[in-house]
mmCIF file with all atom_site columns, C-alpha atoms in Angstrom:
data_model
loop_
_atom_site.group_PDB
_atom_site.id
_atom_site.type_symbol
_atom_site.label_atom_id
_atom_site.label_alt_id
_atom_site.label_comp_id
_atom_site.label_asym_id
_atom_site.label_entity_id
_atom_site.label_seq_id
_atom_site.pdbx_PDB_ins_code
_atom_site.Cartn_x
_atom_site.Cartn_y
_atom_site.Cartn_z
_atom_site.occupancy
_atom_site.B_iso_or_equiv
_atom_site.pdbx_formal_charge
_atom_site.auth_seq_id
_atom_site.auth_comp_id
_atom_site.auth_asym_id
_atom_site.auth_atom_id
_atom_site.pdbx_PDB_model_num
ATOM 1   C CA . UNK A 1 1   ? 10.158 -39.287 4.631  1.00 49.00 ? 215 UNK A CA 1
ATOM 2   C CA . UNK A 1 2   ? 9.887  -35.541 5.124  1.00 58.00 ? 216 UNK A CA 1
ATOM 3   C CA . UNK A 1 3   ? 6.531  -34.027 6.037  1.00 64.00 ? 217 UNK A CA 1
ATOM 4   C CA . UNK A 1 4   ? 5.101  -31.235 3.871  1.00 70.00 ? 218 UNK A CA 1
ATOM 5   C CA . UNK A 1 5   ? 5.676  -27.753 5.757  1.00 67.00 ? 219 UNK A CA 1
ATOM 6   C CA . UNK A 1 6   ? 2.584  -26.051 5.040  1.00 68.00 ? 220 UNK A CA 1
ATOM 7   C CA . UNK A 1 7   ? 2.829  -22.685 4.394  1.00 80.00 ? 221 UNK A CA 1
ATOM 8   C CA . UNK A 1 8   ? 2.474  -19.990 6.465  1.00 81.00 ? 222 UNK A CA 1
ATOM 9   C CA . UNK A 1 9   ? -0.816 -18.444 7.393  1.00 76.00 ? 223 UNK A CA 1
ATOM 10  C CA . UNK A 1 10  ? -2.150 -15.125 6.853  1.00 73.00 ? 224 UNK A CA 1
ATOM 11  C CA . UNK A 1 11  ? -1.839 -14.141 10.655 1.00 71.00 ? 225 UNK A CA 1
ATOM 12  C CA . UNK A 1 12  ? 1.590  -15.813 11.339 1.00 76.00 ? 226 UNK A CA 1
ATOM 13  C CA . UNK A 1 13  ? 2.395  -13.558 8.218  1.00 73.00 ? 227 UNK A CA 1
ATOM 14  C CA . UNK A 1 14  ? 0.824  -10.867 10.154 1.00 72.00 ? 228 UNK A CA 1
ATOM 15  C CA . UNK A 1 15  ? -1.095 -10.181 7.152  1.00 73.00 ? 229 UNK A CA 1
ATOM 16  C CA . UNK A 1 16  ? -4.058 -8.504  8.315  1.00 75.00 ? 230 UNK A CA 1
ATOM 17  C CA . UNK A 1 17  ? -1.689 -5.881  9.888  1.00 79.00 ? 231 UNK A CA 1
ATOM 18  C CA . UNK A 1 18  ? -0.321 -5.283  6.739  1.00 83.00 ? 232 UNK A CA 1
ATOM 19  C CA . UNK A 1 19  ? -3.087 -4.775  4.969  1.00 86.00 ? 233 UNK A CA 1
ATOM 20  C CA . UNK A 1 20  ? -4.578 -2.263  7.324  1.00 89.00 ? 234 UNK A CA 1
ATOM 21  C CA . UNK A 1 21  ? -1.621 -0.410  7.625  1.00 91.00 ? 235 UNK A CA 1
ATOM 22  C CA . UNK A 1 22  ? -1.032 -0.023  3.939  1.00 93.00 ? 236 UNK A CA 1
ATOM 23  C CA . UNK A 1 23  ? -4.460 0.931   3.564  1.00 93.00 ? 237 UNK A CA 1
ATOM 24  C CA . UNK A 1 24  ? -3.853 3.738   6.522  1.00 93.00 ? 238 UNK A CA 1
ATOM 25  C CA . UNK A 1 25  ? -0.756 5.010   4.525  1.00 96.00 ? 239 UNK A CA 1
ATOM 26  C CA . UNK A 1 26  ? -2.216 5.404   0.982  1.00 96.00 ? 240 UNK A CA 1
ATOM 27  C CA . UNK A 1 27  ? -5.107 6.896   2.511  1.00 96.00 ? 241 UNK A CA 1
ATOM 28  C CA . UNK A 1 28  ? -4.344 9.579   5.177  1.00 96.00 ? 242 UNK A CA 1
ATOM 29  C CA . UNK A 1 29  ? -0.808 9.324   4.957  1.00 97.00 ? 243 UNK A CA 1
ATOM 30  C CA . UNK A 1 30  ? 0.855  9.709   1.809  1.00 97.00 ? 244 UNK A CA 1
ATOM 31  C CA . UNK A 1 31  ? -1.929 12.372  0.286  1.00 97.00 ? 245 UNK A CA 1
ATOM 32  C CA . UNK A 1 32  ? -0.597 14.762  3.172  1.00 97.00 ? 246 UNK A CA 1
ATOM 33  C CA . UNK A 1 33  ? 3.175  14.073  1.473  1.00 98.00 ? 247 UNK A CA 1
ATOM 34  C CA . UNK A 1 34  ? 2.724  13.877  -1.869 1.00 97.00 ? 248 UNK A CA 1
ATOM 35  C CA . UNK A 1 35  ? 1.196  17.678  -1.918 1.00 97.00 ? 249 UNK A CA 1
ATOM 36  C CA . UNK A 1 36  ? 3.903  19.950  -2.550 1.00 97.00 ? 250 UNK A CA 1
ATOM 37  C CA . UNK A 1 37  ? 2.013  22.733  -0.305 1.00 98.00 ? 251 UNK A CA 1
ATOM 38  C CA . UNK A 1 38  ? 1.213  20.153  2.434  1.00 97.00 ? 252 UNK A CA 1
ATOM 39  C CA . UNK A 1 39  ? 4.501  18.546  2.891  1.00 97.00 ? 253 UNK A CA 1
ATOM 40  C CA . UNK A 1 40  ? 6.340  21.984  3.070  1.00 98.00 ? 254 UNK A CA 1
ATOM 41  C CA . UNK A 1 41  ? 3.830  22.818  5.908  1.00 97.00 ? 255 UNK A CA 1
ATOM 42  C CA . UNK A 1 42  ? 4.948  19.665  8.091  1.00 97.00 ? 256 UNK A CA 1
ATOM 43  C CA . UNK A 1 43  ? 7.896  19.987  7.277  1.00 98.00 ? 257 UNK A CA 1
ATOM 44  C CA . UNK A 1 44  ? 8.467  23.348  8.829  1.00 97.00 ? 258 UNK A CA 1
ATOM 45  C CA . UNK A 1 45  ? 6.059  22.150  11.238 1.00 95.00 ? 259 UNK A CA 1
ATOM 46  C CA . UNK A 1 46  ? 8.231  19.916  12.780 1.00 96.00 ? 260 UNK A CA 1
ATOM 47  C CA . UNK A 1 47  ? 11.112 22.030  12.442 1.00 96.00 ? 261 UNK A CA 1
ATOM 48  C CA . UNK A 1 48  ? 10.133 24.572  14.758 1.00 93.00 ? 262 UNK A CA 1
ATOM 49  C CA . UNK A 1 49  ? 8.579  21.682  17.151 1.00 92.00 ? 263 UNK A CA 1
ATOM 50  C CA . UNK A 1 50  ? 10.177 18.110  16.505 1.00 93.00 ? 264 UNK A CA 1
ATOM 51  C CA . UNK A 1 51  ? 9.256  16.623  20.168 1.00 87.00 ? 265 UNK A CA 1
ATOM 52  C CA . UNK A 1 52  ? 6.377  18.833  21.146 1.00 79.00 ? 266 UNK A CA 1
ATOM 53  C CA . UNK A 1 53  ? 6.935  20.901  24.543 1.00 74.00 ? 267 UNK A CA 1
ATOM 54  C CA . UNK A 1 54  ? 5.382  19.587  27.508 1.00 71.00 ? 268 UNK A CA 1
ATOM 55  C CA . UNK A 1 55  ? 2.924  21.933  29.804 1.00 69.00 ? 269 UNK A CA 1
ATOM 56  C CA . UNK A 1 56  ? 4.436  22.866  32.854 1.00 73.00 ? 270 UNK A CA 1
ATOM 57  C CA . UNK A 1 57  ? 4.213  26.236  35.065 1.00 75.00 ? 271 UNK A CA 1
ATOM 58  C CA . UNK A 1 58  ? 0.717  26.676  34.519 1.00 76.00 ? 272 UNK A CA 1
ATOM 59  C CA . UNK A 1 59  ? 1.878  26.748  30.302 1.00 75.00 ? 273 UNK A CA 1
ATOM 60  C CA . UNK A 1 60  ? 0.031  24.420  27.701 1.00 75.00 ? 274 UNK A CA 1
ATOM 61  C CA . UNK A 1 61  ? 1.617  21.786  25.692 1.00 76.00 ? 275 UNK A CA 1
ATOM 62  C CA . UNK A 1 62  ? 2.229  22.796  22.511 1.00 76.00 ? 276 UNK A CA 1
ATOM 63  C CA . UNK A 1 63  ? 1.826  19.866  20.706 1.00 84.00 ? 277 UNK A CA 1
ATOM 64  C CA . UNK A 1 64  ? 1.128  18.953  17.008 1.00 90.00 ? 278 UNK A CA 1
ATOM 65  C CA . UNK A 1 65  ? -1.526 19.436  14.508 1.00 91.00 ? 279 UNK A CA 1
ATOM 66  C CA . UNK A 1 66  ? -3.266 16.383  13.393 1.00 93.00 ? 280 UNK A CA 1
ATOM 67  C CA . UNK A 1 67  ? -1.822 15.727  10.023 1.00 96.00 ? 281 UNK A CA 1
ATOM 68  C CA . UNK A 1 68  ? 1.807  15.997  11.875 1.00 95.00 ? 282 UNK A CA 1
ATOM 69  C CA . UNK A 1 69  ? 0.707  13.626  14.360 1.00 93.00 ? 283 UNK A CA 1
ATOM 70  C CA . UNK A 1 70  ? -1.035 11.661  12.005 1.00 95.00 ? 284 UNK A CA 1
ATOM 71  C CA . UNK A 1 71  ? 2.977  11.076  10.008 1.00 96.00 ? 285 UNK A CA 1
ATOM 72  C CA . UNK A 1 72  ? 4.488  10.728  13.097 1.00 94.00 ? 286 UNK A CA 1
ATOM 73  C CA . UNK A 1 73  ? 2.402  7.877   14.128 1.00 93.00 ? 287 UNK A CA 1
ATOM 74  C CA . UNK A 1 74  ? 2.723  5.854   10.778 1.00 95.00 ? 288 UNK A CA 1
ATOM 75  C CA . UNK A 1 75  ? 6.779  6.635   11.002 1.00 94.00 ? 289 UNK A CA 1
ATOM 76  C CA . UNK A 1 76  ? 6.639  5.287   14.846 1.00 91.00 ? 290 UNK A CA 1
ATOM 77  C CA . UNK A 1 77  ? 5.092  2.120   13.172 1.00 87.00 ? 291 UNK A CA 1
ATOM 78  C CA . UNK A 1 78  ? 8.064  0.998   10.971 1.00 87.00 ? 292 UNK A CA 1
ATOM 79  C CA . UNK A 1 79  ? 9.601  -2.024  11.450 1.00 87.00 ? 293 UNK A CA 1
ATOM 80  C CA . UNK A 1 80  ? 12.598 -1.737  13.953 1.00 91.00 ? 294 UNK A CA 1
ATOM 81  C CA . UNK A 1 81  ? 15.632 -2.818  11.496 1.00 93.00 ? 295 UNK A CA 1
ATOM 82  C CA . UNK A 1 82  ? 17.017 0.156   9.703  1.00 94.00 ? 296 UNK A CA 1
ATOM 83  C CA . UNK A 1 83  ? 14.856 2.372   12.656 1.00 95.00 ? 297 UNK A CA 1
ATOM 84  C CA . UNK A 1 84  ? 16.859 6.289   12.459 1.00 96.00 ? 298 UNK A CA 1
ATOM 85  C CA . UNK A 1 85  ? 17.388 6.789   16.191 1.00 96.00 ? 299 UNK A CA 1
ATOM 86  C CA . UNK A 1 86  ? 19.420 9.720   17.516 1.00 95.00 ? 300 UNK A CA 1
ATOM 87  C CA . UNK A 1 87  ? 22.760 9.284   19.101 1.00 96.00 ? 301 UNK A CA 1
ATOM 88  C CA . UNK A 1 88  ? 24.311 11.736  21.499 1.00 94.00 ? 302 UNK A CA 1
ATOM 89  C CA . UNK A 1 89  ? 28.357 11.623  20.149 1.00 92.00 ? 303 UNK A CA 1
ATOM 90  C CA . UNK A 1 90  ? 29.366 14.770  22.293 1.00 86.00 ? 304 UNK A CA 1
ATOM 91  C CA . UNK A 1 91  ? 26.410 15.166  25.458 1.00 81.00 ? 305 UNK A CA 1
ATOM 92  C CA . UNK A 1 92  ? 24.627 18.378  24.687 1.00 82.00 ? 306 UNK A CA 1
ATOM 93  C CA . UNK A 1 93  ? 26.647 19.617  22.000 1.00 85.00 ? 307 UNK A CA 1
ATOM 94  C CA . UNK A 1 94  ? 27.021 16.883  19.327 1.00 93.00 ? 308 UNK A CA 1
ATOM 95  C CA . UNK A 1 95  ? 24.488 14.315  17.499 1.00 96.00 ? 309 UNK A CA 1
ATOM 96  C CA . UNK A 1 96  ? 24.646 11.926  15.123 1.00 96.00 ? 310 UNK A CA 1
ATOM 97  C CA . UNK A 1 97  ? 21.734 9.608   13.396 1.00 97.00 ? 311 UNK A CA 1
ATOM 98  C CA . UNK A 1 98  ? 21.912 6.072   14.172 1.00 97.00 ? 312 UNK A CA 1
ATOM 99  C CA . UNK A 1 99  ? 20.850 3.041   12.690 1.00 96.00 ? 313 UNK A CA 1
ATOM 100 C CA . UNK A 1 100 ? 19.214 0.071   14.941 1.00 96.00 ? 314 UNK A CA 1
ATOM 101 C CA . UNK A 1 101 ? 20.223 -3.817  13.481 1.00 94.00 ? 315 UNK A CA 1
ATOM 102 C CA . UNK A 1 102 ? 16.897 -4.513  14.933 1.00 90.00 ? 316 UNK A CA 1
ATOM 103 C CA . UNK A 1 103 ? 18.791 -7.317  17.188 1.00 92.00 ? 317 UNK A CA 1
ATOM 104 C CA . UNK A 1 104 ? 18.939 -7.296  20.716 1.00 91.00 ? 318 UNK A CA 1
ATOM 105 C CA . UNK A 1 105 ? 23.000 -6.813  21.448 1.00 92.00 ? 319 UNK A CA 1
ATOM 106 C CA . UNK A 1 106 ? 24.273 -5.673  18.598 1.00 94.00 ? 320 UNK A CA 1
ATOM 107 C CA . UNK A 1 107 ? 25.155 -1.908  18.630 1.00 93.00 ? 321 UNK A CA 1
ATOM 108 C CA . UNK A 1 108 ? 23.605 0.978   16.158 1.00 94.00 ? 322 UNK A CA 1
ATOM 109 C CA . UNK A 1 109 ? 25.248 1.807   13.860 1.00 95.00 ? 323 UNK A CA 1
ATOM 110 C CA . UNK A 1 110 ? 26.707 5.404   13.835 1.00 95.00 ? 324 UNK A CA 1
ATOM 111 C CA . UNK A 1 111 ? 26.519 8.025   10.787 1.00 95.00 ? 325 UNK A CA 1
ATOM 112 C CA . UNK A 1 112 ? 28.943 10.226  11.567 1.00 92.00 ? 326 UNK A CA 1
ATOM 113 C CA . UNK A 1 113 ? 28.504 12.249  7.985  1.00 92.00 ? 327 UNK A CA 1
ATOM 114 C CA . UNK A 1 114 ? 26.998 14.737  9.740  1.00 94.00 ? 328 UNK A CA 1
ATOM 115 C CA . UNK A 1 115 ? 27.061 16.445  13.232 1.00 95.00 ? 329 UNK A CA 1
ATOM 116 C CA . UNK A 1 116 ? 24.000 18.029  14.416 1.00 96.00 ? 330 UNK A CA 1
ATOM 117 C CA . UNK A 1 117 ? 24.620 21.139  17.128 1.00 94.00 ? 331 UNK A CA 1
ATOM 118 C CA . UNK A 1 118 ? 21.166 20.177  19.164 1.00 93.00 ? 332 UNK A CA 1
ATOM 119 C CA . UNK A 1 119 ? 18.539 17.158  19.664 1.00 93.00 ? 333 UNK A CA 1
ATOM 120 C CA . UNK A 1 120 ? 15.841 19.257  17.684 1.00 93.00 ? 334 UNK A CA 1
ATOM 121 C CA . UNK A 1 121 ? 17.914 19.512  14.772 1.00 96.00 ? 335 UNK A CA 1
ATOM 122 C CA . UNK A 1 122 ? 18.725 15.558  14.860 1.00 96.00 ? 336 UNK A CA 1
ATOM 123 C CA . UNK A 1 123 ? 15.085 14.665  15.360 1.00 96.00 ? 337 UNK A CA 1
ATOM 124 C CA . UNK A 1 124 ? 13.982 16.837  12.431 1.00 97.00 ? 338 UNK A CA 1
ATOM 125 C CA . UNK A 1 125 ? 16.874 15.186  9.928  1.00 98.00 ? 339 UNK A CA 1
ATOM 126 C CA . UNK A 1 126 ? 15.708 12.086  11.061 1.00 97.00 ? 340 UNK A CA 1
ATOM 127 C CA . UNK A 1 127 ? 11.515 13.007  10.402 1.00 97.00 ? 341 UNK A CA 1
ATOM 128 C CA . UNK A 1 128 ? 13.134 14.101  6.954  1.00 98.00 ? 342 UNK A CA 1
ATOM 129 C CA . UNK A 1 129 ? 14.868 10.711  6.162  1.00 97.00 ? 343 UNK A CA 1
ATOM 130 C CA . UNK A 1 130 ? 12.070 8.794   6.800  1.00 97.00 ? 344 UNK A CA 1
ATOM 131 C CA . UNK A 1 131 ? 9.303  10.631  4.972  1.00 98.00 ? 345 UNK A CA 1
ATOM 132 C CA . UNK A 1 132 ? 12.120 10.164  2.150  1.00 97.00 ? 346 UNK A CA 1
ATOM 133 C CA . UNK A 1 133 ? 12.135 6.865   2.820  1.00 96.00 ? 347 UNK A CA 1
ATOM 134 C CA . UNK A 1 134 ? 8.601  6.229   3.079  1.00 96.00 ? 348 UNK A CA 1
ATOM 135 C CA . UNK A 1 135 ? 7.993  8.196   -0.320 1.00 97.00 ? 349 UNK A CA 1
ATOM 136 C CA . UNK A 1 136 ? 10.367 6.013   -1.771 1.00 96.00 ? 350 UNK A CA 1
ATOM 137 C CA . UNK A 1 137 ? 9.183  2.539   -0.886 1.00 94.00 ? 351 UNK A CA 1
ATOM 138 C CA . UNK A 1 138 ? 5.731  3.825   -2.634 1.00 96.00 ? 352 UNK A CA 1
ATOM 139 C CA . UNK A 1 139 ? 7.807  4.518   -5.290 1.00 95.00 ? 353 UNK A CA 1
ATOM 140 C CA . UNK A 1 140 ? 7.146  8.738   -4.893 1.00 94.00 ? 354 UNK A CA 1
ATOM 141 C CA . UNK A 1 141 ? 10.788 9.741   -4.438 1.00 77.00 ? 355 UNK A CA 1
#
């Protein structure tokens, strides 16, 4: 005799999570993308300043403004399969984007379509894939 397997709950279905984080995205999120004006702005935003600069010598960070932060955060929350990392191909002169299985061991896979000549430039291509991507999975490609 085989015992019914009940069915997952909501919290080993991390549900609750979800939910919140959905709710997060359609509200403060995607209304800052879906604005043509808006998502040109963070966009350029954080292509003059994809990793914030650090204070140092007396200087101030120069960090990002709240809506950038505020994408940046919900991007840093995706799920690690299919995660865009950057990969150094050529140290200091040559990067590629990656993509991470999501399982410990096995290597990232390397798109070597394009080179990019700094870390800036890779870090903004990669901000621009996954807005893309997050547009698209709300179906607002």
């Amino acid at each position: 005799m085989i015992p019914n397997i009940p069915e997952k709950t909501g919290i080993q279905e991390n549900r609750g999570h979800t939910l919140t984080d959905d709710f997060i995205t359609r509200t403060y999120v995607l209304p800052l993308l879906t604005d043509p004006q808006s998502k040109a702005r963070l966009l350029a935003e954080h292509k003059d300043n994809p990793i914030g600069v650090p204070g140092k010598a007396g200087k101030a960070a120069v960090g990002h403004s709240d809506d950038l932060i505020r994408v940046v955060d919900k991007l840093r929350r995706q799920p690690m399969p299919g995660k865009y990392v950057r990969v150094a191909v050529s140290p200091h002169d040559g990067y590629c984007i990656g993509i991470v299985s999501g399982v410990r061991g096995q290597p990232v896979e390397i798109l070597r379509d394009e080179i990019y000549p700094s870390e800036d430039a890779c870090e903004h291509a990669i901000f621009e894939r996954r807005v893309a991507n997050l547009l698209a999975a709300y179906g607002l490609d």
